[in-house]
mmCIF file of C-alpha atoms in Angstrom:
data_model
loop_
_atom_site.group_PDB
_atom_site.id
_atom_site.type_symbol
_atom_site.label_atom_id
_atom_site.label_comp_id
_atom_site.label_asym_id
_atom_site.label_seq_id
_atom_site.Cartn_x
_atom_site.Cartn_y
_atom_site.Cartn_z
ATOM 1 C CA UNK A 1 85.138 -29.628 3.662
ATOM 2 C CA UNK A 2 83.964 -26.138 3.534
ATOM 3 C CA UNK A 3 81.597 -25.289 0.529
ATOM 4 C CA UNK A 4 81.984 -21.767 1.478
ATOM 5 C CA UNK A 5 82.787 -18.772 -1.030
ATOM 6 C CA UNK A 6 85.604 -16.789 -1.638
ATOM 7 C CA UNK A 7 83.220 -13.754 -0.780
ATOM 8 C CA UNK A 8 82.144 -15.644 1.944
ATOM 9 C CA UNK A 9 85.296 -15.953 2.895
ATOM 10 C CA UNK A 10 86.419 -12.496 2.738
ATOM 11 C CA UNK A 11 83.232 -10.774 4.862
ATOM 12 C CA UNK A 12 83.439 -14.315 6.997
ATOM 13 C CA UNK A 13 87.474 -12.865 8.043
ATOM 14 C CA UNK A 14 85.918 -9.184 8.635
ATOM 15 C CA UNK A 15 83.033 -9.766 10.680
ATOM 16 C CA UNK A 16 84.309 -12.803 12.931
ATOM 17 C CA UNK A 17 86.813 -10.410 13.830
ATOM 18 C CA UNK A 18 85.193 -7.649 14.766
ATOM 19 C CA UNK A 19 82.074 -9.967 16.482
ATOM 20 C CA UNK A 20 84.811 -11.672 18.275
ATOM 21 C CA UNK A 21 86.357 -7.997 19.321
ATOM 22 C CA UNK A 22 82.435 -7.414 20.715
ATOM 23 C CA UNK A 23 82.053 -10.504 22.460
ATOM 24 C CA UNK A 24 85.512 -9.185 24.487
ATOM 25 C CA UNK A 25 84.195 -5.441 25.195
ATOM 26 C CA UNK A 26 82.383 -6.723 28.879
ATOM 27 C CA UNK A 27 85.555 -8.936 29.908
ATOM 28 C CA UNK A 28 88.513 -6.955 28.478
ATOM 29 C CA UNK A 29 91.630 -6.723 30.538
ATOM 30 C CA UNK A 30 90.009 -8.990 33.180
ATOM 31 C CA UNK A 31 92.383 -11.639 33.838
ATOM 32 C CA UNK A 32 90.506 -14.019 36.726
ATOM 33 C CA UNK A 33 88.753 -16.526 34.089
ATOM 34 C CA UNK A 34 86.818 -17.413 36.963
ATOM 35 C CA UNK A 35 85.182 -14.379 37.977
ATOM 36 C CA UNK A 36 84.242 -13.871 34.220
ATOM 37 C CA UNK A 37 82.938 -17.578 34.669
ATOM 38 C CA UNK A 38 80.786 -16.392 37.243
ATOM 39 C CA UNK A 39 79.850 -13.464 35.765
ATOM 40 C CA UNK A 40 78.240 -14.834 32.849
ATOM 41 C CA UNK A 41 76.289 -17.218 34.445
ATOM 42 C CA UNK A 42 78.599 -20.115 34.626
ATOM 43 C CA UNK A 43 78.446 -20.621 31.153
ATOM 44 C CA UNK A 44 79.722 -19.319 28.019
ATOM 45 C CA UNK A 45 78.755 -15.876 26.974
ATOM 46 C CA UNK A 46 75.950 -15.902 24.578
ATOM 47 C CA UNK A 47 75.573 -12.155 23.794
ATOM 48 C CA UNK A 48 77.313 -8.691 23.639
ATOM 49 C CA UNK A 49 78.358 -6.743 26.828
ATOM 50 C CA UNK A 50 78.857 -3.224 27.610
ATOM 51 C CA UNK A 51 82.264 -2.637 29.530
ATOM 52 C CA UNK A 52 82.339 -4.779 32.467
ATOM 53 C CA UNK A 53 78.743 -5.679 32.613
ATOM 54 C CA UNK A 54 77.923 -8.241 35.141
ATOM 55 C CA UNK A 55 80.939 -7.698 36.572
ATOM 56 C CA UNK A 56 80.185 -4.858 38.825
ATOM 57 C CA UNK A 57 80.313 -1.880 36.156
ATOM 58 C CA UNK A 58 83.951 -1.926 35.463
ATOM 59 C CA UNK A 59 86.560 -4.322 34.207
ATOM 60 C CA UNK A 60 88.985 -5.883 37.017
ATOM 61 C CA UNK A 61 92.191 -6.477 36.005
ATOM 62 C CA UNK A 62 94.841 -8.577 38.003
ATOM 63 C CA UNK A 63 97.006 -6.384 38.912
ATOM 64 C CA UNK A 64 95.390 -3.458 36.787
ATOM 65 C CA UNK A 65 93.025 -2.216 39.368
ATOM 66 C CA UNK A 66 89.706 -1.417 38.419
ATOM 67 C CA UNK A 67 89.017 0.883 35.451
ATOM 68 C CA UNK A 68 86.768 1.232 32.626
ATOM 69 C CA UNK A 69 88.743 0.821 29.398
ATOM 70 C CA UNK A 70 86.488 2.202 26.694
ATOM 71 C CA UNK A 71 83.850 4.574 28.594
ATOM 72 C CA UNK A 72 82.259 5.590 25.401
ATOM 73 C CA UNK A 73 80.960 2.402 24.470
ATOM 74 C CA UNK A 74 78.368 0.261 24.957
ATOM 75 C CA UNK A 75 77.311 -3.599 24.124
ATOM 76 C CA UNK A 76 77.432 -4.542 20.261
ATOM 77 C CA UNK A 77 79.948 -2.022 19.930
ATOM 78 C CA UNK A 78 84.036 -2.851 19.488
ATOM 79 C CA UNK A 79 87.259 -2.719 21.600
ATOM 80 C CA UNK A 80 90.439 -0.469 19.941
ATOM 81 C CA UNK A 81 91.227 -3.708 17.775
ATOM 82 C CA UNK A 82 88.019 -3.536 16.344
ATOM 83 C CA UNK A 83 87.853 0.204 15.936
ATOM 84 C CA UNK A 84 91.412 0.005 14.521
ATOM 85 C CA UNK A 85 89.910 -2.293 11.572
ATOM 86 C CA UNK A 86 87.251 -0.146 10.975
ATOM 87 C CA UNK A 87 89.570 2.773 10.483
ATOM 88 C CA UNK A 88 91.546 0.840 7.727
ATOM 89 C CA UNK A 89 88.035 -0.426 6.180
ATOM 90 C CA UNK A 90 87.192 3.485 5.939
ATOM 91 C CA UNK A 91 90.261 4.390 4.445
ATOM 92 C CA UNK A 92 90.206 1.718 1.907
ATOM 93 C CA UNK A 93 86.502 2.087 0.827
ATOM 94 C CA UNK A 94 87.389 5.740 0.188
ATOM 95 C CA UNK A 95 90.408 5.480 -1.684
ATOM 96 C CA UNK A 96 89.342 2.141 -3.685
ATOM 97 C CA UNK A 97 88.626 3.708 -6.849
ATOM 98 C CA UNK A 98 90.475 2.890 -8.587
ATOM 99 C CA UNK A 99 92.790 1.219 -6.556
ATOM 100 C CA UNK A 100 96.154 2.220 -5.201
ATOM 101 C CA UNK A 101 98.762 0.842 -3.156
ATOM 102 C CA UNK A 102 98.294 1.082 1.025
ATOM 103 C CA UNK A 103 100.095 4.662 2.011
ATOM 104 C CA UNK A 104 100.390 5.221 6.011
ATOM 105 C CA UNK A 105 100.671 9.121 4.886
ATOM 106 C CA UNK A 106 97.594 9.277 3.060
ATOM 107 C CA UNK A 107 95.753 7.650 6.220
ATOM 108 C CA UNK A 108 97.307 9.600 8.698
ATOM 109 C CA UNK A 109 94.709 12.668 8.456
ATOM 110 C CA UNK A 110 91.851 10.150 9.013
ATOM 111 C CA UNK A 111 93.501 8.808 11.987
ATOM 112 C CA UNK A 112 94.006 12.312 13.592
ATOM 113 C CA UNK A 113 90.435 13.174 12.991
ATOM 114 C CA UNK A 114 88.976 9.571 14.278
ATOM 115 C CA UNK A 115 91.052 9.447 16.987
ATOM 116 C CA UNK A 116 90.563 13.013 18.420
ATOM 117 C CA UNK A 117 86.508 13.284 17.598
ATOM 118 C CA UNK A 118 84.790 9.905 18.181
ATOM 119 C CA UNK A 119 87.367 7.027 18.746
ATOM 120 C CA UNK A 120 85.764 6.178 22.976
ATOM 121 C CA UNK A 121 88.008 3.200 23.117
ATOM 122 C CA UNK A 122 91.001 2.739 24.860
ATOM 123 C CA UNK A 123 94.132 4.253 23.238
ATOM 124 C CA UNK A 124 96.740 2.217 23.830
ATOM 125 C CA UNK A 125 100.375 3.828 24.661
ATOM 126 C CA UNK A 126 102.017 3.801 21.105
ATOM 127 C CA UNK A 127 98.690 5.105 19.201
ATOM 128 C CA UNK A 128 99.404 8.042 21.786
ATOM 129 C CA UNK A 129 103.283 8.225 21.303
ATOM 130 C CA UNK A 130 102.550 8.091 17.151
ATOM 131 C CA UNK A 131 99.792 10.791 17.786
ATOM 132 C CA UNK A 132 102.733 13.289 19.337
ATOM 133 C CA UNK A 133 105.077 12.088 17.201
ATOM 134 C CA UNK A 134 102.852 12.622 14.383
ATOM 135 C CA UNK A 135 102.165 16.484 16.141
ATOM 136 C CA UNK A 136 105.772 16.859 16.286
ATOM 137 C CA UNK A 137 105.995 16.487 12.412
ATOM 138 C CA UNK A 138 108.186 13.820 12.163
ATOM 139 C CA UNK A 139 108.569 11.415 9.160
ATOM 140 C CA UNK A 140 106.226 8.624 8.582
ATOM 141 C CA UNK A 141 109.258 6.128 8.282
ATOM 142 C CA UNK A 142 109.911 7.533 11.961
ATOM 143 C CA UNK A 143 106.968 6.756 13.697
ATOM 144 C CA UNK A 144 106.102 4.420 16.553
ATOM 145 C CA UNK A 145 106.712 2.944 19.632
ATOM 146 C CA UNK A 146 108.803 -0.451 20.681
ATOM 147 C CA UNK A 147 105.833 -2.090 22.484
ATOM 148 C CA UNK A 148 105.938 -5.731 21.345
ATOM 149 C CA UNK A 149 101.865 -5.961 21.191
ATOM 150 C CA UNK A 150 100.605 -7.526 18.852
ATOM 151 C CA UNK A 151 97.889 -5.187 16.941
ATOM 152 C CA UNK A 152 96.152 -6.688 14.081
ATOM 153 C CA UNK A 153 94.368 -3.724 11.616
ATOM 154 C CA UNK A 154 94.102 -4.834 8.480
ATOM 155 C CA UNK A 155 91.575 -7.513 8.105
ATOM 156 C CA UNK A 156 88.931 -5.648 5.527
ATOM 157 C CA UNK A 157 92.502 -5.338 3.365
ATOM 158 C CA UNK A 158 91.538 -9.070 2.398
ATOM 159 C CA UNK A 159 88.818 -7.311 0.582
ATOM 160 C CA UNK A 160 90.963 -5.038 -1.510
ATOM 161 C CA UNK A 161 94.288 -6.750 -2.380
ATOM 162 C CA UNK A 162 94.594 -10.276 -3.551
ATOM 163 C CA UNK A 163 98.797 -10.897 -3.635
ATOM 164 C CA UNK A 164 99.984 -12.496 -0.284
ATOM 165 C CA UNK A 165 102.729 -10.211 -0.256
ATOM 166 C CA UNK A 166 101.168 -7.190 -0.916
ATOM 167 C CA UNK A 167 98.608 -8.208 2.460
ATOM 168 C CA UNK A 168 101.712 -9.138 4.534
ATOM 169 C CA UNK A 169 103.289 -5.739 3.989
ATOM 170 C CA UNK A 170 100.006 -3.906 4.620
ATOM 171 C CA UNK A 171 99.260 -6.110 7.430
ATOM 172 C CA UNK A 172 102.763 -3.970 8.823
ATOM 173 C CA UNK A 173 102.103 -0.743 7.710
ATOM 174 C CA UNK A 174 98.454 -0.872 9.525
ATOM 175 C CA UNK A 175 100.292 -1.658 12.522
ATOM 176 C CA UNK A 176 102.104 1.291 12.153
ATOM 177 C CA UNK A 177 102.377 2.580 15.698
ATOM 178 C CA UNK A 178 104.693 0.040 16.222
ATOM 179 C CA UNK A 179 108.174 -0.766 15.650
ATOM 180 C CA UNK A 180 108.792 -4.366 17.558
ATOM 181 C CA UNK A 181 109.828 -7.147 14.840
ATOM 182 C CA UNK A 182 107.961 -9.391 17.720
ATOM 183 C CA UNK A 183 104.293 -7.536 16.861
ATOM 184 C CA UNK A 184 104.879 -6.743 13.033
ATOM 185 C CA UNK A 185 105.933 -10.235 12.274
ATOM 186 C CA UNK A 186 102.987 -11.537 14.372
ATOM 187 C CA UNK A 187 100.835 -9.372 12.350
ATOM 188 C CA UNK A 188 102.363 -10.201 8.710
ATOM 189 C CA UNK A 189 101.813 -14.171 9.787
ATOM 190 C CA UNK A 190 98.209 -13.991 10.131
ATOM 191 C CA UNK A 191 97.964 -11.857 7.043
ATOM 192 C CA UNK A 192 99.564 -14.550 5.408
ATOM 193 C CA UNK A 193 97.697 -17.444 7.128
ATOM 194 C CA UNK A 194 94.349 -15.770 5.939
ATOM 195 C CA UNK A 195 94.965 -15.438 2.619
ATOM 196 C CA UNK A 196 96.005 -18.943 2.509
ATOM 197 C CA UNK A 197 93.057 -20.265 4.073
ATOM 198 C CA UNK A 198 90.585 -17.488 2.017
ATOM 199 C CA UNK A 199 92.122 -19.309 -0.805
ATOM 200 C CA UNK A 200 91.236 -23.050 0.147
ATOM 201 C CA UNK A 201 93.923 -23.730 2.592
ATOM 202 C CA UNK A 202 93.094 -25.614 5.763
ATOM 203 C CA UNK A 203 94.382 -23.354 8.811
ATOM 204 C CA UNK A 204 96.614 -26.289 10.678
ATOM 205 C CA UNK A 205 98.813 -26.222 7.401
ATOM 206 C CA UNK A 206 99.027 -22.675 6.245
ATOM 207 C CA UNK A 207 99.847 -21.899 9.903
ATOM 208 C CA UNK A 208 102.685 -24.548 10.147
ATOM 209 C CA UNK A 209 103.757 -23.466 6.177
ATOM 210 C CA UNK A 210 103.481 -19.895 7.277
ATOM 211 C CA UNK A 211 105.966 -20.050 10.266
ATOM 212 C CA UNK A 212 108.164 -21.515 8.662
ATOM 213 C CA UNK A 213 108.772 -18.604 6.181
ATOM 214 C CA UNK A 214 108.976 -15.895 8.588
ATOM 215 C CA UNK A 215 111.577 -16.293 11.283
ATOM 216 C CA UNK A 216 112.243 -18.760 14.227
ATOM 217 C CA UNK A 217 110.517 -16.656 16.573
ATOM 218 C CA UNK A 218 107.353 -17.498 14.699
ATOM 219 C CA UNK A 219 107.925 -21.219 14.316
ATOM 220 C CA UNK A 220 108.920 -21.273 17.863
ATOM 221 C CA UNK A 221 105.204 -19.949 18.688
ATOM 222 C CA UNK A 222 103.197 -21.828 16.428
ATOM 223 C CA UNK A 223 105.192 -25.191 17.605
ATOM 224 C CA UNK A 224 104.257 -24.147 21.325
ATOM 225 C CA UNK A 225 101.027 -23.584 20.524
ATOM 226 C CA UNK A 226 100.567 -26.908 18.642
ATOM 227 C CA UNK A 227 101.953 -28.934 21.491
ATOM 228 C CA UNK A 228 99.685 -27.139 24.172
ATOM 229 C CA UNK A 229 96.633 -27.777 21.922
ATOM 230 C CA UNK A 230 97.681 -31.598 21.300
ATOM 231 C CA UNK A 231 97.935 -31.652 25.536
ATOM 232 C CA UNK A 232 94.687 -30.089 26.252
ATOM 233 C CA UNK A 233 92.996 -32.451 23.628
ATOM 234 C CA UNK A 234 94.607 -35.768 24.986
ATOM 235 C CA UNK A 235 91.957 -37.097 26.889
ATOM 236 C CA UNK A 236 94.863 -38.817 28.920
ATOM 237 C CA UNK A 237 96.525 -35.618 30.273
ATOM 238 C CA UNK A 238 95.691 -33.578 33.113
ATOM 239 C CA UNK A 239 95.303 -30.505 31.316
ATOM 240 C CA UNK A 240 92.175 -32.280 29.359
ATOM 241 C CA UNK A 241 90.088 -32.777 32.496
ATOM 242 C CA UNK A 242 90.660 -29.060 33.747
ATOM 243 C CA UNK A 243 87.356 -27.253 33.827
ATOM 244 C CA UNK A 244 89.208 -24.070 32.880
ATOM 245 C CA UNK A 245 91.310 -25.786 30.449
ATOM 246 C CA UNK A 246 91.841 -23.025 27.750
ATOM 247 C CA UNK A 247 92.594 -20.229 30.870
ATOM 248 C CA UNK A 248 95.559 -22.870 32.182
ATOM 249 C CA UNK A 249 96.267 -23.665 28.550
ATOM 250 C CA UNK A 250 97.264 -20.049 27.760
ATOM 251 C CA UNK A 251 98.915 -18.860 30.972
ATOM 252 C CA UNK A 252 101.087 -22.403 31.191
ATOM 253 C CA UNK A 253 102.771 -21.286 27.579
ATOM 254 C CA UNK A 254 104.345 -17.731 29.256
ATOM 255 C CA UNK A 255 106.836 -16.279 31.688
ATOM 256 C CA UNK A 256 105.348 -13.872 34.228
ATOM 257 C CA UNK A 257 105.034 -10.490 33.574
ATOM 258 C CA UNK A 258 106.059 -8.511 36.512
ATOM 259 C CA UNK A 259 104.448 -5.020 36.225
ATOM 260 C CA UNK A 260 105.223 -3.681 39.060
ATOM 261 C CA UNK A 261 101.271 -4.141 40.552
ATOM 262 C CA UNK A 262 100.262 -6.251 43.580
ATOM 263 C CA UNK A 263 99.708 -9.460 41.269
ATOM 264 C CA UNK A 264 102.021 -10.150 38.332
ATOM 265 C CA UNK A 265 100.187 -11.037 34.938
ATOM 266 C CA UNK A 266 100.886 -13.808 32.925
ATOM 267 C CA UNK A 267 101.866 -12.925 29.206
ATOM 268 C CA UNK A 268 100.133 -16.086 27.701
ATOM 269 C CA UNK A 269 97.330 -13.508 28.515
ATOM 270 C CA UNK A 270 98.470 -10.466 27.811
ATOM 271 C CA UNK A 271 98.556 -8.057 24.991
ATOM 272 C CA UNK A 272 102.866 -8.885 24.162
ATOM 273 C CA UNK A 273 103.489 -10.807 20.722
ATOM 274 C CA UNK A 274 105.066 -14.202 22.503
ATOM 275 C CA UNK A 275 102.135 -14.578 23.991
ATOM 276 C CA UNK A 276 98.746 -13.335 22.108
ATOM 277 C CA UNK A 277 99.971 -15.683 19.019
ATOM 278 C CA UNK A 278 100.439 -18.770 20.569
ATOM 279 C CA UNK A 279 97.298 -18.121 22.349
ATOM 280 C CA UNK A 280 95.620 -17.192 19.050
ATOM 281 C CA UNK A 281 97.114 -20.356 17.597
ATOM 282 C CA UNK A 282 95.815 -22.394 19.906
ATOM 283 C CA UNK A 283 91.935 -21.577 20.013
ATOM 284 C CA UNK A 284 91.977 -21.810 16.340
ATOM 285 C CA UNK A 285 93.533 -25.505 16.191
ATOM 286 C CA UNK A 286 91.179 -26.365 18.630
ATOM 287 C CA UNK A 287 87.868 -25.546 17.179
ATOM 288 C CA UNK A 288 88.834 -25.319 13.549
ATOM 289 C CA UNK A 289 87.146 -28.804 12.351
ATOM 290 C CA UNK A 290 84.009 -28.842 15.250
ATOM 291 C CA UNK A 291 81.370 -28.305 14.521
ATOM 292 C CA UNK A 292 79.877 -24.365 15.375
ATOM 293 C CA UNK A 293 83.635 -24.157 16.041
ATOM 294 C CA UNK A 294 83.447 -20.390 15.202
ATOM 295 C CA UNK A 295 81.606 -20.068 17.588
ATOM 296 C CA UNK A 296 83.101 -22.265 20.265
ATOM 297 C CA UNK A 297 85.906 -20.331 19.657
ATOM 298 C CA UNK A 298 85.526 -16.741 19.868
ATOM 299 C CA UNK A 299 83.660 -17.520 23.231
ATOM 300 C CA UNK A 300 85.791 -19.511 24.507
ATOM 301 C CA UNK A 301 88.900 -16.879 23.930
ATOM 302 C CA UNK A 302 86.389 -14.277 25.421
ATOM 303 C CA UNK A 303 86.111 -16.248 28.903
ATOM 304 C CA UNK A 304 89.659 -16.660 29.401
ATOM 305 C CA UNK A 305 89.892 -12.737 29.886
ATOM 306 C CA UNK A 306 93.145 -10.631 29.394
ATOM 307 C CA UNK A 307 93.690 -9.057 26.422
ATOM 308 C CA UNK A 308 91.427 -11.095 24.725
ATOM 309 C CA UNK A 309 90.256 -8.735 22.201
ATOM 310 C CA UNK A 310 93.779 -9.022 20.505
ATOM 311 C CA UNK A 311 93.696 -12.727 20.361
ATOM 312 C CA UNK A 312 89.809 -12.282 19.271
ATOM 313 C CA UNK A 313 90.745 -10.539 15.743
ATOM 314 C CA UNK A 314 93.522 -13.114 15.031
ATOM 315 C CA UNK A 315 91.564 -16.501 15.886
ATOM 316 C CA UNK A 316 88.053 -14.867 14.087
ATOM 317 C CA UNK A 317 89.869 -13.550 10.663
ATOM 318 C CA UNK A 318 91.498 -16.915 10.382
ATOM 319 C CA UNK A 319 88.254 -18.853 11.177
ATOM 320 C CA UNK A 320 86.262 -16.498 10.078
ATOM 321 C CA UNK A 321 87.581 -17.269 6.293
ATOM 322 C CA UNK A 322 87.682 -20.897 6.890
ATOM 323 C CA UNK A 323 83.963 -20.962 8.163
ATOM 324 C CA UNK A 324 82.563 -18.113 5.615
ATOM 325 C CA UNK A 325 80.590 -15.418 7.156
ATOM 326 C CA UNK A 326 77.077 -18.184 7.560
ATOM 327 C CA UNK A 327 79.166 -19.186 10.355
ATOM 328 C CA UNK A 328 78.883 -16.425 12.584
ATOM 329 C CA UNK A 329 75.631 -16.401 14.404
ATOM 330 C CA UNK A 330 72.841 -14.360 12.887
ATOM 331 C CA UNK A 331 71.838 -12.832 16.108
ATOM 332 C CA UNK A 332 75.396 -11.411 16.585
ATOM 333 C CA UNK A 333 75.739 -9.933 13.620
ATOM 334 C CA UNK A 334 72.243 -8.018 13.693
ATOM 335 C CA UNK A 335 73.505 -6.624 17.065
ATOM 336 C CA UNK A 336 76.939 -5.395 16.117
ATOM 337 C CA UNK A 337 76.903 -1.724 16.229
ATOM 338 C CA UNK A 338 78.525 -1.248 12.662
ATOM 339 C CA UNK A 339 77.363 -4.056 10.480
ATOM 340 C CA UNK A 340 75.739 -2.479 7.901
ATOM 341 C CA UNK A 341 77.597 0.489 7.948
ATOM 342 C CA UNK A 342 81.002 -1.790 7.436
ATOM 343 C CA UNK A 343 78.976 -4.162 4.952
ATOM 344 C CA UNK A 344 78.066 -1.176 2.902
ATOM 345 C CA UNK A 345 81.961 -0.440 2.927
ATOM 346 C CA UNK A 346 83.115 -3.559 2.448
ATOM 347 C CA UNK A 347 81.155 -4.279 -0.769
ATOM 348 C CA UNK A 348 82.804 -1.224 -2.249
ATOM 349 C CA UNK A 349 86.076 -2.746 -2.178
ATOM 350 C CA UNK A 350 88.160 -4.062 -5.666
ATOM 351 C CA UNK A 351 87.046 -8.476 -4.599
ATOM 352 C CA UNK A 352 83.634 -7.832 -3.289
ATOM 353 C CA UNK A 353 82.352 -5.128 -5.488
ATOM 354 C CA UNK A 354 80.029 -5.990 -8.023
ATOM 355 C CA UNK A 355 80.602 -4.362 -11.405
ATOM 356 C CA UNK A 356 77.851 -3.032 -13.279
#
């Protein structure tokens, strides 16, 4: 039983997001679990990585060729996901007093400013559609793209609103250069799922409760990822004795993706919705009641590769509130590039501040 806090909980659900976006910055997009095996030493990675460190100086994508994804950064610092989260925290620390409700209008200046003056991450195809769009002067309710990625931005809004449905609806207004049901429902169930478990909720059962309320594409996930993790965990199976269990795991619950490359990519790995939640659902089963399963977790989602930085937010927000923020390793957190300057943030928000 966790003895955690419900501040705990709250900075536990930033920071094992955005340490588990860092821990993906060297791998990112690399989708030969292998290789990033081999990389690291043949063992899990233990500390932060520039873009494709170890791995020749860029990342190697199957089927992506090679290509450095975020050339302005360097290790301890964050992936797009994790840059996207600090953009909300930013907003929300400077429009927290007194409190108002989320408005994508009142943050679009920000994200112009950000994204053309110091973002050095990759920007993804719909942040650039929604930037021209935006350009073009067209209405908020009008903005975004139909990729079905799932893009999770609104983790330090656990800090700032404390009604489920208030986060679930912010959870899809963060994610607002997208229109796929596919990536905003993804993104309203683990809004949902880490409320729950801030609130004293075990993960298994607000998952499974979750689902259940949003649509059938999301119980259809969370069932396929509860089956897969009940397989690789079966000491009987053959999945169990796999040394790259997890990697087979994830790519065995998806279709192909044919992109139109020399190798196609599997979507259990990629950045789409149908995969990244499953995949997200599966690590945190897994490691939810070990012990250091934080930590077991967010590596273990950084060696498989692919977009692992989306899955990373997901599985370290929900674990991340379940553990409390004494979970994460000290020595990652002194070497994340924005710790104190997000801390400083995040205890100006409405649940963490303290009042005089």
């Amino acid at each position: 039983m966790s003895t955690r806090t419900k501040e705990e909980a709250i900075k536990g659900a930033f920071f094992a997001a955005l340490v588990g976006d860092a821990l993906c910055l060297g791998s990112h997009y690399e989708y030969d679990a292998q290789k990033i095996y081999k990389a690291y030493g043949n063992k899990p990675i233990e500390k932060f990585m520039g873009p494709g460190e170890m791995m020749g100086g860029q990342t190697h994508g199957i089927g992506w060729g090679e290509r450095n994804y975020h050339p302005g950064k360097k290790a301890g610092g964050t992936t797009d996901y994790g840059d996207y989260n600090i953009l909300i925290l930013e907003h929300l620390a400077a429009t927290s007093n007194p409190p108002r409700e989320f408005d994508v209008a009142a943050l679009l200046p920000h994200w112009t400013k950000r994204l053309t003056t110091n973002w050095g991450s990759w920007v993804c195809t719909m942040t650039k559609e929604t930037f021209a769009q935006v350009q073009a002067g067209q209405p908020v309710q009008a903005l975004g793209g139909i990729s079905n990625a799932m893009a999770i931005r609104h983790v330090a809004a656990h800090a700032y609103y404390d009604d489920e449905n208030t986060l679930a609806k912010v959870a899809r207004q963060a994610m607002f250069t997208h229109k796929s049901e596919e990536a905003l429902s993804g993104g309203e169930f683990f809004a949902r799922v880490t409320h729950r478990v801030i609130n004293g909720m075990h993960p298994s059962d607000a998952m499974e409760l979750v689902a259940m309320q949003i649509s059938p594409f999301i119980v259809s996930k969370v069932a396929q990822a509860i089956a897969k993790y009940k397989e690789a965990t079966d000491p009987e199976t053959e999945l169990s004795k796999e040394q790259f269990v997890d990697d087979i795991a994830l790519t065995s619950m998806a279709r192909l993706w044919d992109i139109g490359r020399s190798e196609p990519i599997r979507v259990g790995k990629a950045s789409p919705t149908e995969g990244t939640l499953p995949g997200a659902v599966y690590f945190i089963l897994k490691y939810a009641d070990e012990e250091d399963g934080l930590k077991k977790a967010l590596q273990a989602n950084t060696m498989v590769g692919g977009d692992n930085a989306s899955r990373a937010i997901a599985i370290g927000m929900v674990l991340g509130a379940f553990k409390g923020i004494n979970a994460i390793p000290k020595e990652w957190l002194e070497s994340l590039d924005d710790y104190e300057y997000c801390n400083k943030m995040l205890d100006t928000l409405p649940l963490l501040r303290k009042e005089n």
